[in-house]
Short mmCIF file of C-alpha atoms and ligand atoms in Angstrom, two decimals:
data_model
loop_
_atom_site.label_atom_id
_atom_site.label_comp_id
_atom_site.label_asym_id
_atom_site.label_seq_id
_atom_site.Cartn_x
_atom_site.Cartn_y
_atom_site.Cartn_z
CA MET A 1 222.24 55.00 148.82
CA HIS A 2 218.54 55.59 149.46
CA THR A 3 216.53 52.38 149.98
CA PHE A 4 212.78 51.99 149.83
CA GLU A 5 210.10 49.33 150.04
CA PHE A 6 208.25 48.54 146.81
CA ASN A 7 204.64 47.45 146.86
CA ARG A 8 202.18 46.36 144.14
CA PRO A 9 198.62 46.44 145.59
CA LYS A 10 195.89 44.17 144.24
CA ASP A 11 193.22 46.89 144.06
CA SER A 12 192.71 50.61 144.58
CA ALA A 13 191.40 50.16 148.15
CA ALA A 14 194.69 48.45 149.10
CA ALA A 15 196.65 51.22 147.34
CA VAL A 16 194.76 53.90 149.29
CA ALA A 17 195.19 52.04 152.60
CA GLY A 18 198.95 51.76 152.00
CA ALA A 19 199.35 55.42 151.06
CA ALA A 20 197.16 56.62 153.95
CA LYS A 21 200.08 55.76 156.26
CA ALA A 22 202.00 58.73 154.76
CA LYS A 23 202.70 61.60 157.13
CA THR A 24 201.90 64.23 154.48
CA ALA A 25 199.99 64.48 151.21
CA GLN A 26 201.27 62.84 148.02
CA GLN A 27 203.96 65.17 146.72
CA GLY A 28 207.03 64.94 148.93
CA ALA A 29 205.37 62.26 151.11
CA ASP A 30 207.18 59.26 152.61
CA VAL A 31 204.74 56.83 150.97
CA ARG A 32 204.28 57.46 147.26
CA PHE A 33 202.33 56.14 144.34
CA ILE A 34 204.32 55.54 141.20
CA ALA A 35 202.83 55.46 137.70
CA GLY A 36 205.08 56.16 134.66
CA GLY A 37 207.88 57.22 137.01
CA THR A 38 209.06 60.01 134.68
CA THR A 39 208.77 62.61 137.45
CA LEU A 40 209.23 60.51 140.58
CA VAL A 41 212.20 58.38 139.52
CA ASP A 42 214.02 61.48 138.19
CA LEU A 43 213.56 63.20 141.54
CA MET A 44 214.58 60.08 143.49
CA LYS A 45 217.82 59.90 141.50
CA LEU A 46 218.49 63.51 142.50
CA ASN A 47 217.62 62.78 146.17
CA VAL A 48 214.94 65.47 145.95
CA GLU A 49 212.31 62.82 146.71
CA THR A 50 213.25 60.10 149.20
CA PRO A 51 210.12 57.99 149.83
CA ALA A 52 210.35 55.08 152.28
CA LYS A 53 207.66 53.16 150.40
CA VAL A 54 206.65 53.26 146.72
CA ILE A 55 203.25 51.89 145.68
CA ASP A 56 202.96 50.87 142.02
CA VAL A 57 199.54 51.78 140.59
CA ASN A 58 200.22 50.54 137.06
CA ARG A 59 198.30 47.26 137.43
CA LEU A 60 195.15 48.86 138.83
CA PRO A 61 192.27 48.84 136.31
CA LEU A 62 192.50 52.58 135.68
CA ASP A 63 193.73 52.58 132.09
CA LYS A 64 190.53 53.08 130.07
CA ILE A 65 189.17 56.02 128.07
CA GLU A 66 185.38 55.79 127.96
CA ALA A 67 182.38 57.91 126.96
CA THR A 68 180.29 59.15 129.90
CA PRO A 69 176.46 58.94 129.82
CA ASP A 70 176.21 62.75 129.40
CA GLY A 71 178.41 62.70 126.27
CA GLY A 72 181.66 63.64 128.03
CA LEU A 73 184.80 61.56 128.46
CA LYS A 74 186.22 59.54 131.36
CA ILE A 75 190.01 59.19 131.37
CA GLY A 76 191.60 56.64 133.70
CA ALA A 77 194.47 57.74 135.94
CA THR A 78 196.99 55.40 134.33
CA VAL A 79 196.06 56.19 130.71
CA ARG A 80 199.36 57.02 129.01
CA ASN A 81 199.72 60.55 127.68
CA SER A 82 200.33 59.23 124.14
CA ASP A 83 197.18 57.06 124.21
CA LEU A 84 195.15 60.04 125.40
CA ALA A 85 196.55 62.46 122.83
CA LEU A 86 195.95 60.03 119.95
CA HIS A 87 192.49 58.82 121.01
CA PRO A 88 189.97 59.53 118.19
CA ARG A 89 187.42 61.18 120.54
CA VAL A 90 190.10 63.42 122.02
CA GLN A 91 191.38 64.43 118.61
CA LYS A 92 187.85 65.15 117.37
CA ASP A 93 186.14 66.74 120.40
CA TYR A 94 188.96 67.90 122.67
CA ALA A 95 191.65 68.88 120.16
CA VAL A 96 193.21 71.38 122.56
CA LEU A 97 194.06 68.51 124.93
CA SER A 98 195.60 66.40 122.18
CA GLN A 99 197.68 69.35 120.95
CA ALA A 100 198.84 70.25 124.47
CA ILE A 101 200.01 66.73 125.29
CA LEU A 102 201.77 66.28 121.94
CA SER A 103 203.63 69.57 122.48
CA GLY A 104 205.20 68.21 125.67
CA ALA A 105 208.25 66.08 126.46
CA SER A 106 209.21 63.42 123.87
CA ALA A 107 207.42 60.46 122.29
CA GLN A 108 209.20 58.06 124.64
CA LEU A 109 208.23 60.04 127.74
CA ARG A 110 204.62 60.39 126.58
CA ASN A 111 204.46 56.60 126.18
CA MET A 112 205.26 56.24 129.91
CA ALA A 113 203.69 59.36 131.46
CA THR A 114 200.16 58.98 132.82
CA THR A 115 197.16 61.26 133.30
CA ALA A 116 197.49 61.36 137.11
CA GLY A 117 201.28 61.63 137.02
CA ASN A 118 201.05 64.60 134.66
CA LEU A 119 198.57 66.33 137.01
CA LEU A 120 201.17 65.95 139.77
CA GLN A 121 204.41 66.67 137.92
CA ARG A 122 206.66 69.02 139.85
CA THR A 123 208.36 72.29 138.99
CA ARG A 124 211.53 72.45 136.91
CA CYS A 125 212.93 75.30 139.09
CA VAL A 126 216.66 74.55 139.16
CA TYR A 127 216.98 75.22 142.89
CA PHE A 128 214.20 72.74 143.69
CA ARG A 129 216.12 70.04 141.83
CA ASP A 130 219.47 70.76 143.51
CA THR A 131 219.73 69.54 147.11
CA ALA A 132 222.85 71.68 147.67
CA MET A 133 220.62 74.77 147.48
CA PRO A 134 217.94 76.06 149.85
CA CYS A 135 214.35 75.85 148.61
CA ASN A 136 211.10 76.50 150.50
CA LYS A 137 209.23 73.96 148.40
CA ARG A 138 211.71 71.14 149.05
CA GLU A 139 212.68 72.13 152.59
CA PRO A 140 210.12 74.53 154.09
CA GLY A 141 211.64 77.55 155.80
CA THR A 142 215.02 77.48 154.05
CA GLY A 143 214.32 80.36 151.66
CA CYS A 144 213.81 80.97 147.97
CA PRO A 145 217.05 81.69 146.11
CA ALA A 146 215.15 82.01 142.81
CA ILE A 147 213.71 85.38 143.80
CA THR A 148 217.16 86.97 143.64
CA GLY A 149 218.71 84.34 141.40
CA PHE A 150 217.98 82.47 138.18
CA ASN A 151 214.31 83.12 137.49
CA ARG A 152 214.12 83.55 133.71
CA THR A 153 211.78 80.56 133.31
CA LEU A 154 209.76 81.07 136.49
CA ALA A 155 206.28 82.42 137.16
CA ILE A 156 204.81 85.90 136.85
CA LEU A 157 201.27 85.04 138.04
CA GLY A 158 200.29 83.60 141.42
CA THR A 159 203.72 84.02 143.00
CA SER A 160 204.38 84.64 146.69
CA GLU A 161 207.32 85.76 148.82
CA SER A 162 207.97 82.07 149.51
CA CYS A 163 207.99 80.65 145.98
CA ILE A 164 207.82 81.75 142.34
CA ALA A 165 208.04 78.31 140.71
CA THR A 166 206.13 77.65 137.49
CA ASN A 167 203.80 74.70 137.09
CA PRO A 168 205.34 73.03 134.03
CA SER A 169 202.43 70.96 132.68
CA ASP A 170 200.98 71.40 129.20
CA MET A 171 198.20 68.82 129.67
CA CYS A 172 196.83 70.62 132.73
CA VAL A 173 196.49 73.92 130.85
CA ALA A 174 194.24 72.30 128.26
CA MET A 175 192.28 70.51 131.00
CA VAL A 176 191.70 73.86 132.73
CA ALA A 177 190.31 75.34 129.49
CA LEU A 178 188.10 72.24 129.13
CA GLU A 179 186.93 72.47 132.77
CA ALA A 180 187.95 68.92 133.69
CA THR A 181 187.00 67.26 136.98
CA ILE A 182 189.44 65.14 138.97
CA HIS A 183 188.09 62.06 140.75
CA VAL A 184 189.81 60.99 143.93
CA GLN A 185 189.51 57.88 146.12
CA GLY A 186 190.78 58.47 149.64
CA PRO A 187 190.63 56.91 153.11
CA LYS A 188 187.29 58.67 153.72
CA GLY A 189 185.70 57.70 150.39
CA THR A 190 185.51 59.23 146.93
CA ARG A 191 185.22 62.87 145.95
CA THR A 192 185.52 65.14 142.92
CA VAL A 193 187.60 68.28 142.52
CA PRO A 194 187.22 70.78 139.66
CA ILE A 195 190.67 71.17 138.09
CA GLY A 196 190.68 74.89 138.87
CA ASP A 197 190.60 74.03 142.58
CA PHE A 198 193.04 71.11 142.42
CA HIS A 199 196.40 72.95 142.34
CA LEU A 200 197.17 75.39 145.15
CA LEU A 201 198.89 78.77 145.00
CA PRO A 202 202.23 78.66 146.86
CA GLY A 203 201.38 81.28 149.51
CA ALA A 204 203.41 80.57 152.64
CA THR A 205 203.27 76.79 152.08
CA PRO A 206 204.78 76.06 148.64
CA GLN A 207 205.50 72.45 149.65
CA ARG A 208 201.75 71.81 149.44
CA GLU A 209 200.94 71.79 145.73
CA THR A 210 197.44 70.26 145.51
CA VAL A 211 194.39 69.59 147.66
CA LEU A 212 195.27 65.87 147.90
CA GLU A 213 195.47 64.40 151.42
CA PRO A 214 197.54 61.39 152.56
CA GLY A 215 196.24 58.24 150.89
CA ASP A 216 194.36 60.05 148.11
CA LEU A 217 194.53 58.16 144.83
CA ILE A 218 193.46 59.87 141.61
CA THR A 219 191.26 57.31 139.85
CA HIS A 220 190.20 59.24 136.77
CA VAL A 221 189.48 62.60 135.17
CA THR A 222 186.23 63.51 133.41
CA LEU A 223 185.70 66.06 130.68
CA PRO A 224 182.28 67.66 130.17
CA PRO A 225 180.50 67.11 126.85
CA PRO A 226 182.24 69.04 124.07
CA VAL A 227 180.88 72.50 123.27
CA ALA A 228 179.21 72.26 119.86
CA GLY A 229 181.07 74.23 117.19
CA SER A 230 183.89 75.31 119.51
CA LYS A 231 187.27 76.10 118.02
CA GLN A 232 190.25 74.92 120.06
CA ILE A 233 193.95 75.72 119.96
CA TYR A 234 196.98 75.07 122.18
CA LEU A 235 199.91 77.35 121.40
CA LYS A 236 203.24 76.78 123.16
CA LEU A 237 206.20 79.19 123.00
CA ARG A 238 209.58 77.89 124.18
CA ASP A 239 213.33 78.18 123.71
CA ARG A 240 213.45 75.43 121.06
CA ALA A 241 210.85 73.78 118.86
CA SER A 242 210.58 70.44 120.69
CA TYR A 243 211.42 68.64 123.93
CA GLU A 244 211.24 71.83 125.95
CA PHE A 245 208.94 73.29 128.60
CA ALA A 246 206.76 76.33 127.85
CA LEU A 247 207.95 79.87 128.51
CA ALA A 248 204.37 80.85 127.76
CA SER A 249 201.48 78.83 126.39
CA ALA A 250 197.78 79.34 125.81
CA ALA A 251 194.84 76.95 125.57
CA VAL A 252 191.73 78.51 124.09
CA VAL A 253 188.25 77.14 123.46
CA LEU A 254 186.23 79.67 121.50
CA THR A 255 182.66 79.73 120.21
CA LEU A 256 181.64 82.33 117.64
CA SER A 257 178.32 83.42 116.19
CA GLY A 258 177.86 86.06 113.50
CA GLY A 259 181.47 87.18 113.88
CA ASN A 260 181.15 87.72 117.65
CA VAL A 261 182.52 85.66 120.54
CA THR A 262 179.69 83.93 122.42
CA ARG A 263 181.79 81.77 124.76
CA ALA A 264 185.49 81.72 125.63
CA ARG A 265 187.74 79.65 127.85
CA VAL A 266 191.32 80.87 128.16
CA ALA A 267 194.10 79.19 130.17
CA MET A 268 197.84 79.82 130.24
CA GLY A 269 200.92 77.72 130.94
CA GLY A 270 204.54 78.61 131.63
CA VAL A 271 203.60 81.82 133.45
CA GLY A 272 201.66 80.72 136.54
CA THR A 273 202.46 78.93 139.76
CA LYS A 274 199.50 76.73 138.81
CA PRO A 275 197.86 76.03 135.44
CA TRP A 276 196.32 79.49 134.98
CA ARG A 277 192.76 80.15 133.89
CA SER A 278 191.94 83.73 133.00
CA PRO A 279 188.34 84.68 133.77
CA GLU A 280 189.43 88.27 133.00
CA ALA A 281 190.29 87.39 129.40
CA GLU A 282 187.12 85.34 129.02
CA ALA A 283 184.94 88.23 130.27
CA ALA A 284 186.75 90.64 127.96
CA LEU A 285 185.94 88.44 124.95
CA VAL A 286 182.27 87.51 125.32
CA GLY A 287 180.02 89.70 123.17
CA GLN A 288 182.95 91.27 121.33
CA PRO A 289 183.79 90.98 117.64
CA ALA A 290 186.30 88.20 116.93
CA ASN A 291 189.08 90.47 115.72
CA ALA A 292 192.67 91.41 116.56
CA ALA A 293 191.66 94.39 118.73
CA SER A 294 189.40 92.26 120.96
CA PHE A 295 192.03 89.52 121.22
CA ARG A 296 194.72 91.99 122.26
CA LYS A 297 192.39 93.50 124.89
CA ALA A 298 191.70 90.01 126.26
CA ALA A 299 195.44 89.29 126.39
CA GLU A 300 196.04 92.58 128.25
CA ALA A 301 193.35 91.57 130.76
CA ALA A 302 194.91 88.12 131.22
CA LEU A 303 198.29 89.60 132.19
CA ARG A 304 197.05 92.59 134.22
CA GLY A 305 198.06 90.97 137.51
CA ALA A 306 201.52 89.87 136.30
CA LYS A 307 204.40 90.40 138.72
CA PRO A 308 207.66 89.82 136.85
CA GLN A 309 210.94 89.01 138.59
CA SER A 310 214.44 90.27 137.75
CA GLU A 311 214.95 88.06 134.67
CA ASN A 312 211.48 87.21 133.39
CA GLY A 313 209.91 90.57 132.53
CA TYR A 314 209.92 89.46 128.89
CA LYS A 315 207.23 86.89 129.74
CA VAL A 316 204.56 89.57 130.17
CA GLU A 317 204.60 90.61 126.51
CA LEU A 318 205.39 87.06 125.35
CA ALA A 319 202.32 85.69 127.14
CA LYS A 320 200.11 88.50 125.80
CA ARG A 321 201.18 87.74 122.25
CA CYS A 322 200.73 84.03 122.89
CA VAL A 323 197.12 84.49 124.08
CA ALA A 324 196.25 86.94 121.27
CA HIS A 325 197.78 84.73 118.59
CA ALA A 326 196.07 81.59 119.94
CA LEU A 327 192.71 83.40 119.88
CA GLN A 328 193.30 84.67 116.34
CA THR A 329 194.34 81.21 115.15
CA ALA A 330 191.32 79.57 116.77
CA ALA A 331 188.93 82.16 115.35
CA THR A 332 190.17 81.65 111.81
CA ALA A 333 190.56 77.84 112.03
C1 LIG B 1 212.99 65.31 130.09
C2 LIG B 1 211.54 65.59 130.39
C3 LIG B 1 210.86 66.52 129.63
C4 LIG B 1 209.52 66.80 129.90
N1 LIG B 1 208.86 67.74 129.15
C5 LIG B 1 207.57 68.04 129.43
C6 LIG B 1 206.85 69.05 128.72
O1 LIG B 1 207.37 69.67 127.77
N2 LIG B 1 205.57 69.30 129.07
C7 LIG B 1 204.94 68.62 130.09
O2 LIG B 1 203.79 68.89 130.37
N3 LIG B 1 205.61 67.69 130.79
C8 LIG B 1 206.87 67.38 130.49
N4 LIG B 1 207.54 66.44 131.23
C9 LIG B 1 206.90 65.90 132.42
C10 LIG B 1 206.07 64.66 132.16
O3 LIG B 1 204.90 65.03 131.48
C11 LIG B 1 205.75 64.10 133.55
O4 LIG B 1 206.97 63.61 134.11
C12 LIG B 1 204.72 62.99 133.48
O5 LIG B 1 203.51 63.46 132.98
C13 LIG B 1 204.52 62.38 134.87
O6 LIG B 1 203.71 61.24 134.74
P1 LIG B 1 204.19 59.84 135.35
O7 LIG B 1 203.06 58.89 135.17
O8 LIG B 1 205.49 59.42 134.79
O9 LIG B 1 204.31 60.27 136.87
P2 LIG B 1 205.12 59.59 138.08
O10 LIG B 1 206.54 60.02 138.03
O11 LIG B 1 204.85 58.13 138.17
O12 LIG B 1 204.38 60.31 139.29
C14 LIG B 1 204.37 61.70 139.42
C15 LIG B 1 203.63 62.06 140.70
O13 LIG B 1 202.27 61.64 140.65
C16 LIG B 1 201.95 60.79 141.77
N5 LIG B 1 200.95 59.86 141.25
C17 LIG B 1 201.05 59.06 140.15
N6 LIG B 1 199.89 58.43 139.94
C18 LIG B 1 199.03 58.82 140.92
C19 LIG B 1 197.66 58.55 141.22
N7 LIG B 1 196.91 57.73 140.48
N8 LIG B 1 197.10 59.17 142.28
C20 LIG B 1 197.82 60.02 143.04
N9 LIG B 1 199.13 60.31 142.82
C21 LIG B 1 199.70 59.74 141.76
C22 LIG B 1 203.29 60.21 142.18
O14 LIG B 1 203.29 59.84 143.53
C23 LIG B 1 204.20 61.41 141.92
O15 LIG B 1 204.08 62.35 142.97
C24 LIG B 1 208.86 66.12 130.95
C25 LIG B 1 209.54 65.16 131.71
C26 LIG B 1 210.87 64.89 131.44
C27 LIG B 1 211.58 63.86 132.25
S1 LIG B 2 210.88 79.26 143.34
FE1 LIG B 2 209.98 77.72 144.70
S2 LIG B 2 210.88 75.83 143.95
FE2 LIG B 2 212.21 77.49 143.22
S3 LIG B 2 213.75 77.88 144.83
FE3 LIG B 2 212.05 79.20 145.26
S4 LIG B 2 210.86 78.00 146.74
FE4 LIG B 2 212.15 76.53 145.67
#
């Protein structure tokens, strides 16, 4: 049986100092933070994650949702997903985020899962979760059986020869469309990372999933002030209506004037190796009439770089329809 030391630091500086002793960055590291535990404990039970030391961040004062002076929102790292999704400001000004979170997991899981934990949840690739199988993400250099194996649910954007795993988060897709900023406290001080730069493409190092360094603690996430008059939708397509990860999803934030699109933010889930923003779709929309033809063109642009595997070619058309339908629904909301 795997044994580990459990630690409950008195403040965030102590948490950072404890985690800074890790040999590698957070995911897969030998010293780990634990928040809701809905990712980490699962993976420890499967022996996929075997930390020597677990640092509990639940008692740190990081559980508040507060307005920022510029009219945006500050979300603490340990704010539970359910509290975030049901917060009145989120429901009013950042509806896409509320919808995305409520489309994920189950009520019980959302009551435990935290903002930071959700940012760092790991892939559901079956080979990653099975220690009897090789996997470059779990054990670098062992190979990627998914490329020739079971890949129906895996990524078609951002893949590499080393890994084609999908980032499974719904929350992150909405945060990408909202252009969130992640705030980190590390051994060298504090810094901010735009969410688009936070997750890494797998390249030749799929074991490294984010820009976090050993000891880095996510303290909070900020959202910019809401865009006046924007229409927001999160649409998630999956094998069953609830308690299931996305095969394709779309988060859109759309502003219209006189029947034309004046501003668009488009992000996709279930299809990318990271939460996937599509500047191509956004560029294709701005200045165009808000109609089915423009939305289909934007969806085509979003999937132009898709590289399907043996079993997931269906995702290309599924994701296009998902983006087009989300745009149509937002425009007519
Ligand atoms: C059955 C099931 C179904 C699910 N379905 C969905 C779904 O449909 N959609 C979806 O989006 N998600 C889904 N999830 C995933 C769920 O959203 C995540 O497990 C959850 O968000 C993780 O949050 P947590 O607080 O429990 O993380 P933990 O398990 O506590 O931690 C996860 C990771 O984050 C690190 N960490 C935690 N806090 C910090 C911090 N402050 N700073 C730095 N690192 C930190 C940990 O070290 C660990 O690496 C599902 C999970 C399960 C078990
Ligand atoms: S896709 Fe990535 S996570 Fe899945 S087996 Fe290949 S290397 Fe591992």
